[in-house]
PDB file of C-alpha atoms in Angstrom:
ATOM      1  CA  UNK A   1     -12.862  25.264  44.936  1.00 39.00           C
ATOM      2  CA  UNK A   2     -13.727  25.107  48.622  1.00 46.00           C
ATOM      3  CA  UNK A   3     -12.078  25.294  52.022  1.00 48.00           C
ATOM      4  CA  UNK A   4      -8.406  26.230  52.292  1.00 51.00           C
ATOM      5  CA  UNK A   5      -8.011  26.491  48.532  1.00 47.00           C
ATOM      6  CA  UNK A   6     -10.510  29.355  48.334  1.00 50.00           C
ATOM      7  CA  UNK A   7      -8.919  31.164  51.272  1.00 56.00           C
ATOM      8  CA  UNK A   8      -5.463  30.773  49.738  1.00 54.00           C
ATOM      9  CA  UNK A   9      -6.652  32.540  46.595  1.00 52.00           C
ATOM     10  CA  UNK A  10      -6.813  35.839  48.513  1.00 56.00           C
ATOM     11  CA  UNK A  11      -5.065  35.339  51.836  1.00 57.00           C
ATOM     12  CA  UNK A  12      -1.561  34.030  51.380  1.00 51.00           C
ATOM     13  CA  UNK A  13      -0.144  35.407  54.636  1.00 54.00           C
ATOM     14  CA  UNK A  14      -1.071  35.304  58.290  1.00 62.00           C
ATOM     15  CA  UNK A  15      -2.590  38.435  59.757  1.00 66.00           C
ATOM     16  CA  UNK A  16      -1.941  39.766  63.265  1.00 72.00           C
ATOM     17  CA  UNK A  17      -4.666  39.171  65.806  1.00 77.00           C
ATOM     18  CA  UNK A  18      -5.274  39.835  69.467  1.00 86.00           C
ATOM     19  CA  UNK A  19      -6.924  37.241  71.686  1.00 89.00           C
ATOM     20  CA  UNK A  20      -8.111  37.814  75.224  1.00 91.00           C
ATOM     21  CA  UNK A  21      -8.733  34.738  77.384  1.00 89.00           C
ATOM     22  CA  UNK A  22      -8.456  33.917  81.051  1.00 88.00           C
ATOM     23  CA  UNK A  23      -5.056  32.770  82.264  1.00 88.00           C
ATOM     24  CA  UNK A  24      -6.681  29.932  84.203  1.00 88.00           C
ATOM     25  CA  UNK A  25     -10.216  28.581  84.351  1.00 88.00           C
ATOM     26  CA  UNK A  26     -11.972  26.137  86.661  1.00 88.00           C
ATOM     27  CA  UNK A  27     -13.590  22.953  85.392  1.00 86.00           C
ATOM     28  CA  UNK A  28     -17.118  23.218  83.966  1.00 89.00           C
ATOM     29  CA  UNK A  29     -16.999  27.041  83.846  1.00 92.00           C
ATOM     30  CA  UNK A  30     -18.403  29.429  81.255  1.00 94.00           C
ATOM     31  CA  UNK A  31     -15.961  32.104  80.072  1.00 94.00           C
ATOM     32  CA  UNK A  32     -15.423  34.369  77.077  1.00 95.00           C
ATOM     33  CA  UNK A  33     -12.598  34.393  74.573  1.00 94.00           C
ATOM     34  CA  UNK A  34     -12.439  37.673  72.653  1.00 94.00           C
ATOM     35  CA  UNK A  35     -10.638  37.762  69.302  1.00 92.00           C
ATOM     36  CA  UNK A  36      -9.781  41.149  67.804  1.00 91.00           C
ATOM     37  CA  UNK A  37      -8.886  41.266  64.125  1.00 86.00           C
ATOM     38  CA  UNK A  38      -7.066  44.540  63.476  1.00 85.00           C
ATOM     39  CA  UNK A  39      -6.795  45.536  59.845  1.00 84.00           C
ATOM     40  CA  UNK A  40      -7.013  48.632  57.694  1.00 86.00           C
ATOM     41  CA  UNK A  41     -10.759  49.254  57.289  1.00 88.00           C
ATOM     42  CA  UNK A  42     -10.050  50.890  53.922  1.00 90.00           C
ATOM     43  CA  UNK A  43      -8.949  47.539  52.431  1.00 85.00           C
ATOM     44  CA  UNK A  44     -11.293  46.115  49.802  1.00 88.00           C
ATOM     45  CA  UNK A  45     -11.895  42.670  48.355  1.00 85.00           C
ATOM     46  CA  UNK A  46     -13.286  41.583  45.017  1.00 85.00           C
ATOM     47  CA  UNK A  47     -16.938  40.553  45.400  1.00 86.00           C
ATOM     48  CA  UNK A  48     -18.771  37.833  43.457  1.00 85.00           C
ATOM     49  CA  UNK A  49     -20.102  40.456  41.041  1.00 90.00           C
ATOM     50  CA  UNK A  50     -16.544  41.630  40.257  1.00 88.00           C
ATOM     51  CA  UNK A  51     -16.817  44.919  42.145  1.00 93.00           C
ATOM     52  CA  UNK A  52     -14.735  45.967  45.140  1.00 93.00           C
ATOM     53  CA  UNK A  53     -16.399  45.711  48.543  1.00 92.00           C
ATOM     54  CA  UNK A  54     -15.695  45.666  52.263  1.00 91.00           C
ATOM     55  CA  UNK A  55     -13.403  42.933  53.572  1.00 87.00           C
ATOM     56  CA  UNK A  56     -14.841  39.822  55.220  1.00 87.00           C
ATOM     57  CA  UNK A  57     -13.123  38.127  58.167  1.00 86.00           C
ATOM     58  CA  UNK A  58     -13.149  34.691  59.729  1.00 86.00           C
ATOM     59  CA  UNK A  59     -11.679  32.960  62.772  1.00 87.00           C
ATOM     60  CA  UNK A  60     -10.578  29.416  63.593  1.00 88.00           C
ATOM     61  CA  UNK A  61     -10.130  29.049  67.356  1.00 91.00           C
ATOM     62  CA  UNK A  62      -8.609  25.918  68.911  1.00 90.00           C
ATOM     63  CA  UNK A  63      -9.043  25.093  72.606  1.00 91.00           C
ATOM     64  CA  UNK A  64      -7.833  22.095  74.617  1.00 88.00           C
ATOM     65  CA  UNK A  65      -9.809  18.896  74.140  1.00 87.00           C
ATOM     66  CA  UNK A  66     -13.024  18.912  76.174  1.00 88.00           C
ATOM     67  CA  UNK A  67     -13.657  22.652  75.821  1.00 92.00           C
ATOM     68  CA  UNK A  68     -16.597  23.603  73.596  1.00 92.00           C
ATOM     69  CA  UNK A  69     -18.967  26.365  72.564  1.00 94.00           C
ATOM     70  CA  UNK A  70     -21.418  27.098  75.391  1.00 93.00           C
ATOM     71  CA  UNK A  71     -25.058  26.161  74.867  1.00 91.00           C
ATOM     72  CA  UNK A  72     -27.372  29.138  74.211  1.00 90.00           C
ATOM     73  CA  UNK A  73     -29.344  28.662  77.452  1.00 91.00           C
ATOM     74  CA  UNK A  74     -26.103  29.009  79.489  1.00 90.00           C
ATOM     75  CA  UNK A  75     -24.981  32.290  77.907  1.00 92.00           C
ATOM     76  CA  UNK A  76     -25.634  35.627  79.647  1.00 91.00           C
ATOM     77  CA  UNK A  77     -27.923  38.090  77.857  1.00 92.00           C
ATOM     78  CA  UNK A  78     -25.069  40.602  77.451  1.00 93.00           C
ATOM     79  CA  UNK A  79     -22.971  37.995  75.640  1.00 91.00           C
ATOM     80  CA  UNK A  80     -25.932  36.851  73.527  1.00 92.00           C
ATOM     81  CA  UNK A  81     -26.281  40.415  72.240  1.00 92.00           C
ATOM     82  CA  UNK A  82     -22.616  40.385  71.131  1.00 90.00           C
ATOM     83  CA  UNK A  83     -22.908  37.115  69.222  1.00 91.00           C
ATOM     84  CA  UNK A  84     -26.381  37.365  67.695  1.00 88.00           C
ATOM     85  CA  UNK A  85     -26.338  36.202  64.045  1.00 88.00           C
ATOM     86  CA  UNK A  86     -22.741  34.916  64.198  1.00 92.00           C
ATOM     87  CA  UNK A  87     -22.394  31.589  62.336  1.00 91.00           C
ATOM     88  CA  UNK A  88     -20.509  29.464  64.912  1.00 92.00           C
ATOM     89  CA  UNK A  89     -19.550  26.029  63.598  1.00 90.00           C
ATOM     90  CA  UNK A  90     -17.579  23.087  64.892  1.00 89.00           C
ATOM     91  CA  UNK A  91     -14.583  22.364  62.677  1.00 88.00           C
ATOM     92  CA  UNK A  92     -15.621  18.706  62.670  1.00 90.00           C
ATOM     93  CA  UNK A  93     -18.428  16.816  64.472  1.00 91.00           C
ATOM     94  CA  UNK A  94     -15.843  15.007  66.615  1.00 91.00           C
ATOM     95  CA  UNK A  95     -13.748  18.140  67.286  1.00 91.00           C
ATOM     96  CA  UNK A  96     -16.014  20.366  69.420  1.00 91.00           C
ATOM     97  CA  UNK A  97     -12.917  22.195  70.736  1.00 92.00           C
ATOM     98  CA  UNK A  98     -12.133  23.686  67.298  1.00 93.00           C
ATOM     99  CA  UNK A  99     -14.529  26.507  66.422  1.00 93.00           C
ATOM    100  CA  UNK A 100     -14.963  28.312  63.120  1.00 91.00           C
ATOM    101  CA  UNK A 101     -16.684  31.610  62.326  1.00 91.00           C
ATOM    102  CA  UNK A 102     -16.876  33.240  58.959  1.00 82.00           C
ATOM    103  CA  UNK A 103     -16.926  34.713  56.671  1.00 86.00           C
ATOM    104  CA  UNK A 104     -18.576  37.756  58.276  1.00 91.00           C
ATOM    105  CA  UNK A 105     -18.392  41.491  57.510  1.00 92.00           C
ATOM    106  CA  UNK A 106     -15.114  42.809  58.935  1.00 89.00           C
ATOM    107  CA  UNK A 107     -16.451  46.272  59.705  1.00 92.00           C
ATOM    108  CA  UNK A 108     -19.159  44.827  61.971  1.00 92.00           C
ATOM    109  CA  UNK A 109     -17.154  41.937  63.417  1.00 92.00           C
ATOM    110  CA  UNK A 110     -13.570  43.125  63.885  1.00 90.00           C
ATOM    111  CA  UNK A 111     -14.032  41.853  67.466  1.00 92.00           C
ATOM    112  CA  UNK A 112     -15.649  38.443  67.985  1.00 93.00           C
ATOM    113  CA  UNK A 113     -16.646  36.964  71.348  1.00 94.00           C
ATOM    114  CA  UNK A 114     -16.660  33.186  71.789  1.00 95.00           C
ATOM    115  CA  UNK A 115     -18.678  31.895  74.801  1.00 96.00           C
ATOM    116  CA  UNK A 116     -16.727  28.813  75.892  1.00 95.00           C
ATOM    117  CA  UNK A 117     -17.562  26.075  78.376  1.00 94.00           C
ATOM    118  CA  UNK A 118     -14.476  24.549  79.971  1.00 91.00           C
ATOM    119  CA  UNK A 119     -13.908  20.836  80.393  1.00 87.00           C
ATOM    120  CA  UNK A 120     -16.208  18.910  82.724  1.00 82.00           C
ATOM    121  CA  UNK A 121     -14.289  15.850  83.917  1.00 76.00           C
ATOM    122  CA  UNK A 122     -17.442  14.349  85.449  1.00 76.00           C
ATOM    123  CA  UNK A 123     -19.033  13.942  82.016  1.00 76.00           C
ATOM    124  CA  UNK A 124     -15.869  13.597  79.924  1.00 73.00           C
ATOM    125  CA  UNK A 125     -13.710  10.882  81.474  1.00 72.00           C
ATOM    126  CA  UNK A 126     -11.649  10.139  78.343  1.00 73.00           C
ATOM    127  CA  UNK A 127      -9.778  13.478  78.555  1.00 69.00           C
ATOM    128  CA  UNK A 128      -6.702  13.485  80.803  1.00 66.00           C
ATOM    129  CA  UNK A 129      -4.375  16.328  81.719  1.00 61.00           C
ATOM    130  CA  UNK A 130      -0.865  16.088  83.167  1.00 60.00           C
ATOM    131  CA  UNK A 131      -0.497  12.370  82.412  1.00 56.00           C
TER     132      UNK A 131
END
């Protein structure tokens, strides 16, 4: 099985999370969204070989339409160091505002930084707010 079916095999409940984002952001601005996934680091999961191992984590982050993952050449070096080797994916090719990461080792990535580029109305005229 794939997708939600696989996740439902182990994770039948929502887990608490902490997300840190700006309260307001200007158009065409780069900002960071930080997701913290607090859990008991002693928890184990069953690995493919049948043994118990460290827990993996994943995140699905949904932003307003028009927001998307920042391009690598726009991201500050400090942020690049935080996100090196993270497998960022769009949820769907037409849904750039829905980002997926995971599964990644929970001990290393209990805090995940998303570099986000806010909506640029000059290049994205089909998105309308307050209408």
